[in-house]
Short mmCIF file of C-alpha atoms in Angstrom, two decimals:
data_model
loop_
_atom_site.label_atom_id
_atom_site.label_comp_id
_atom_site.label_asym_id
_atom_site.label_seq_id
_atom_site.Cartn_x
_atom_site.Cartn_y
_atom_site.Cartn_z
CA MET A 1 4.01 28.46 -19.91
CA ARG A 2 2.03 26.92 -16.67
CA THR A 3 1.92 23.46 -16.13
CA ALA A 4 -1.09 20.85 -16.99
CA LYS A 5 -1.15 20.52 -12.90
CA ASP A 6 -1.36 24.31 -12.47
CA ARG A 7 -3.95 24.60 -14.62
CA PHE A 8 -5.72 21.64 -13.45
CA ARG A 9 -5.68 23.58 -10.29
CA HIS A 10 -6.92 26.79 -11.51
CA ALA A 11 -10.05 25.63 -13.45
CA ILE A 12 -11.06 23.52 -10.54
CA SER A 13 -10.23 26.24 -8.01
CA PHE A 14 -12.27 28.95 -10.20
CA GLU A 15 -15.45 26.32 -10.76
CA LEU A 16 -15.91 25.41 -7.39
CA LEU A 17 -15.43 29.23 -5.84
CA GLY A 18 -17.99 30.35 -8.74
CA LEU A 19 -20.31 27.54 -7.89
CA LEU A 20 -20.58 28.35 -4.32
CA LEU A 21 -21.19 31.99 -5.46
CA VAL A 22 -23.47 32.13 -8.02
CA THR A 23 -25.83 28.82 -7.07
CA PRO A 24 -28.19 30.47 -4.25
CA VAL A 25 -28.05 33.76 -6.03
CA GLY A 26 -29.15 32.02 -9.00
CA ALA A 27 -31.98 29.77 -7.54
CA TRP A 28 -33.12 33.14 -5.73
CA LEU A 29 -32.67 35.69 -8.94
CA PHE A 30 -34.45 33.26 -11.42
CA HIS A 31 -37.13 31.64 -8.69
CA ILE A 32 -35.87 28.08 -9.70
CA PRO A 33 -35.60 25.63 -6.98
CA PHE A 34 -32.21 25.25 -5.34
CA GLN A 35 -31.57 21.61 -6.32
CA HIS A 36 -32.27 22.37 -10.01
CA PHE A 37 -30.76 25.44 -10.76
CA GLY A 38 -27.74 23.80 -8.61
CA ALA A 39 -27.76 21.02 -10.92
CA ALA A 40 -28.08 23.02 -14.15
CA ALA A 41 -24.87 25.12 -12.59
CA LEU A 42 -22.86 22.36 -11.67
CA ILE A 43 -23.24 20.64 -15.52
CA CYS A 44 -22.20 23.90 -16.36
CA SER A 45 -19.53 24.23 -14.28
CA ILE A 46 -18.51 21.01 -15.79
CA ILE A 47 -18.77 22.58 -19.60
CA ALA A 48 -16.83 25.47 -17.88
CA THR A 49 -13.88 23.70 -16.80
CA LEU A 50 -13.55 22.10 -20.12
CA TRP A 51 -13.80 25.06 -21.95
CA ASN A 52 -11.44 27.15 -19.55
CA TYR A 53 -8.76 24.51 -19.76
CA VAL A 54 -8.98 24.30 -23.69
CA TYR A 55 -9.55 28.44 -23.93
CA ASN A 56 -6.44 29.69 -21.26
CA VAL A 57 -4.08 27.05 -23.58
CA ALA A 58 -5.06 28.13 -26.75
CA PHE A 59 -4.78 31.87 -25.36
CA ASP A 60 -1.61 31.72 -23.74
CA ARG A 61 -0.09 29.77 -26.97
CA ALA A 62 -1.12 32.81 -28.90
CA MET A 63 0.18 35.12 -26.49
CA GLN A 64 3.66 33.20 -26.84
CA ARG A 65 3.92 33.15 -30.34
CA GLN A 66 2.34 37.01 -30.65
CA THR A 67 4.70 38.38 -27.77
CA GLY A 68 6.94 36.00 -26.66
CA SER A 69 5.45 35.73 -23.40
CA THR A 70 2.19 34.89 -21.41
CA GLN A 71 2.43 37.84 -19.00
CA LYS A 72 -0.54 39.91 -19.73
CA THR A 73 -1.48 43.72 -19.69
CA ILE A 74 -4.58 45.24 -18.01
CA ALA A 75 -6.08 45.48 -21.50
CA GLN A 76 -4.70 41.93 -22.63
CA ARG A 77 -6.66 40.57 -19.26
CA ILE A 78 -9.80 42.40 -20.13
CA LEU A 79 -10.06 41.00 -23.90
CA HIS A 80 -9.00 37.32 -22.36
CA ALA A 81 -12.35 37.70 -20.17
CA VAL A 82 -14.36 38.83 -22.72
CA MET A 83 -13.70 36.39 -25.49
CA PHE A 84 -13.91 33.33 -22.58
CA GLU A 85 -17.29 34.33 -21.56
CA LEU A 86 -18.90 35.06 -25.25
CA GLY A 87 -17.31 31.72 -26.48
CA LEU A 88 -19.39 29.98 -22.92
CA LEU A 89 -22.39 31.96 -23.96
CA LEU A 90 -22.49 30.15 -27.13
CA ALA A 91 -21.76 26.88 -25.67
CA LEU A 92 -24.57 27.48 -22.49
CA MET A 93 -27.54 28.96 -23.85
CA PRO A 94 -29.09 26.39 -25.65
CA PHE A 95 -28.31 24.13 -22.87
CA LEU A 96 -29.36 26.48 -20.11
CA ALA A 97 -32.95 26.85 -22.23
CA TRP A 98 -33.57 23.26 -22.51
CA PHE A 99 -32.67 22.17 -18.86
CA LEU A 100 -34.27 24.74 -17.05
CA GLY A 101 -37.65 24.65 -19.45
CA VAL A 102 -37.08 28.16 -20.74
CA THR A 103 -37.03 30.09 -23.85
CA LEU A 104 -33.95 30.81 -25.72
CA LEU A 105 -34.60 34.46 -24.98
CA GLU A 106 -35.00 33.88 -21.24
CA ALA A 107 -31.85 31.51 -21.14
CA PHE A 108 -30.29 34.30 -23.03
CA VAL A 109 -31.02 36.67 -20.41
CA MET A 110 -30.00 34.09 -17.67
CA ASP A 111 -26.72 33.49 -19.30
CA ILE A 112 -25.81 37.56 -19.87
CA GLY A 113 -26.54 38.22 -16.04
CA PHE A 114 -24.00 35.20 -15.39
CA ALA A 115 -21.54 36.50 -18.04
CA GLY A 116 -21.65 39.64 -16.16
CA PHE A 117 -20.70 38.31 -13.03
CA TYR A 118 -18.20 35.91 -14.20
CA LEU A 119 -16.42 38.46 -15.93
CA VAL A 120 -15.97 40.12 -13.44
CA TYR A 121 -15.42 37.40 -11.29
CA ALA A 122 -12.53 35.54 -14.18
CA PHE A 123 -10.64 39.38 -13.95
CA ALA A 124 -10.53 39.06 -10.74
CA PHE A 125 -9.75 35.27 -10.04
CA ASN A 126 -7.43 35.32 -13.08
CA TRP A 127 -5.06 38.11 -11.54
CA GLY A 128 -4.92 37.03 -8.05
CA TYR A 129 -4.17 33.60 -9.27
CA ASP A 130 -1.29 34.84 -11.32
CA ILE A 131 -0.77 36.55 -8.16
CA VAL A 132 -0.64 33.62 -5.57
CA PHE A 133 0.71 31.14 -8.27
CA PRO A 134 3.08 33.05 -10.95
CA VAL A 135 4.58 31.44 -13.76
CA PRO A 136 7.51 29.79 -12.50
CA ALA A 137 9.40 32.05 -15.30
CA ALA A 138 7.72 35.50 -14.33
CA ARG A 139 8.79 34.52 -10.89
CA ALA A 140 12.66 33.97 -11.65
CA ALA A 141 11.80 37.60 -13.54
CA GLU A 142 10.45 39.08 -10.30
CA VAL A 143 13.18 37.95 -8.14
CA ALA A 144 15.79 39.17 -10.68
CA ASN A 145 14.44 42.61 -10.89
CA ALA A 146 13.89 43.01 -7.19
CA GLY A 147 17.84 42.66 -7.11
#
C-alpha cells in the first residue's frame, strides 16, 4: 500500500499537470474566456484531487482484499481509470452547468470531452507514476526477481 505522503504527491502532481494541459485547450475549444474557464478548471481540480485520494485508497483496499496485492493488470488499470472518470463525471457535471452558465446537456458534452482526455491521461499518468514511484513492496519483489 502507498503512504499518505505518496498519495498526496500523486494527487497533486496529477492535477497540476492536468490543469496545465487542459485549461488553455478547454478555453479555446469551448469559446469561454481563459480566466473563467481556468477558475472552473481549478475548482474542478480541487474536487478531482479529493476524489482522487478517496477513490485510490478505496480501490487499493478493494484490490488488497480481493487479490492480496495492489499490482494492477492492464484490465484492472482500464477498470480503475473508467470508474474514476464516471464518478468524477457525476460530481462535476452539475457544477460546470451552474458555474459556466450552460445547460446540463452542454456541461455533459464538455465533461465527456474532458473525461475522454482524462481517461487516457489517468491511464498513462498512473502507469508512469507506478514506474517512477513503485510501491515499496513491489520494488522489493522486482529486486528479488532480478537476482
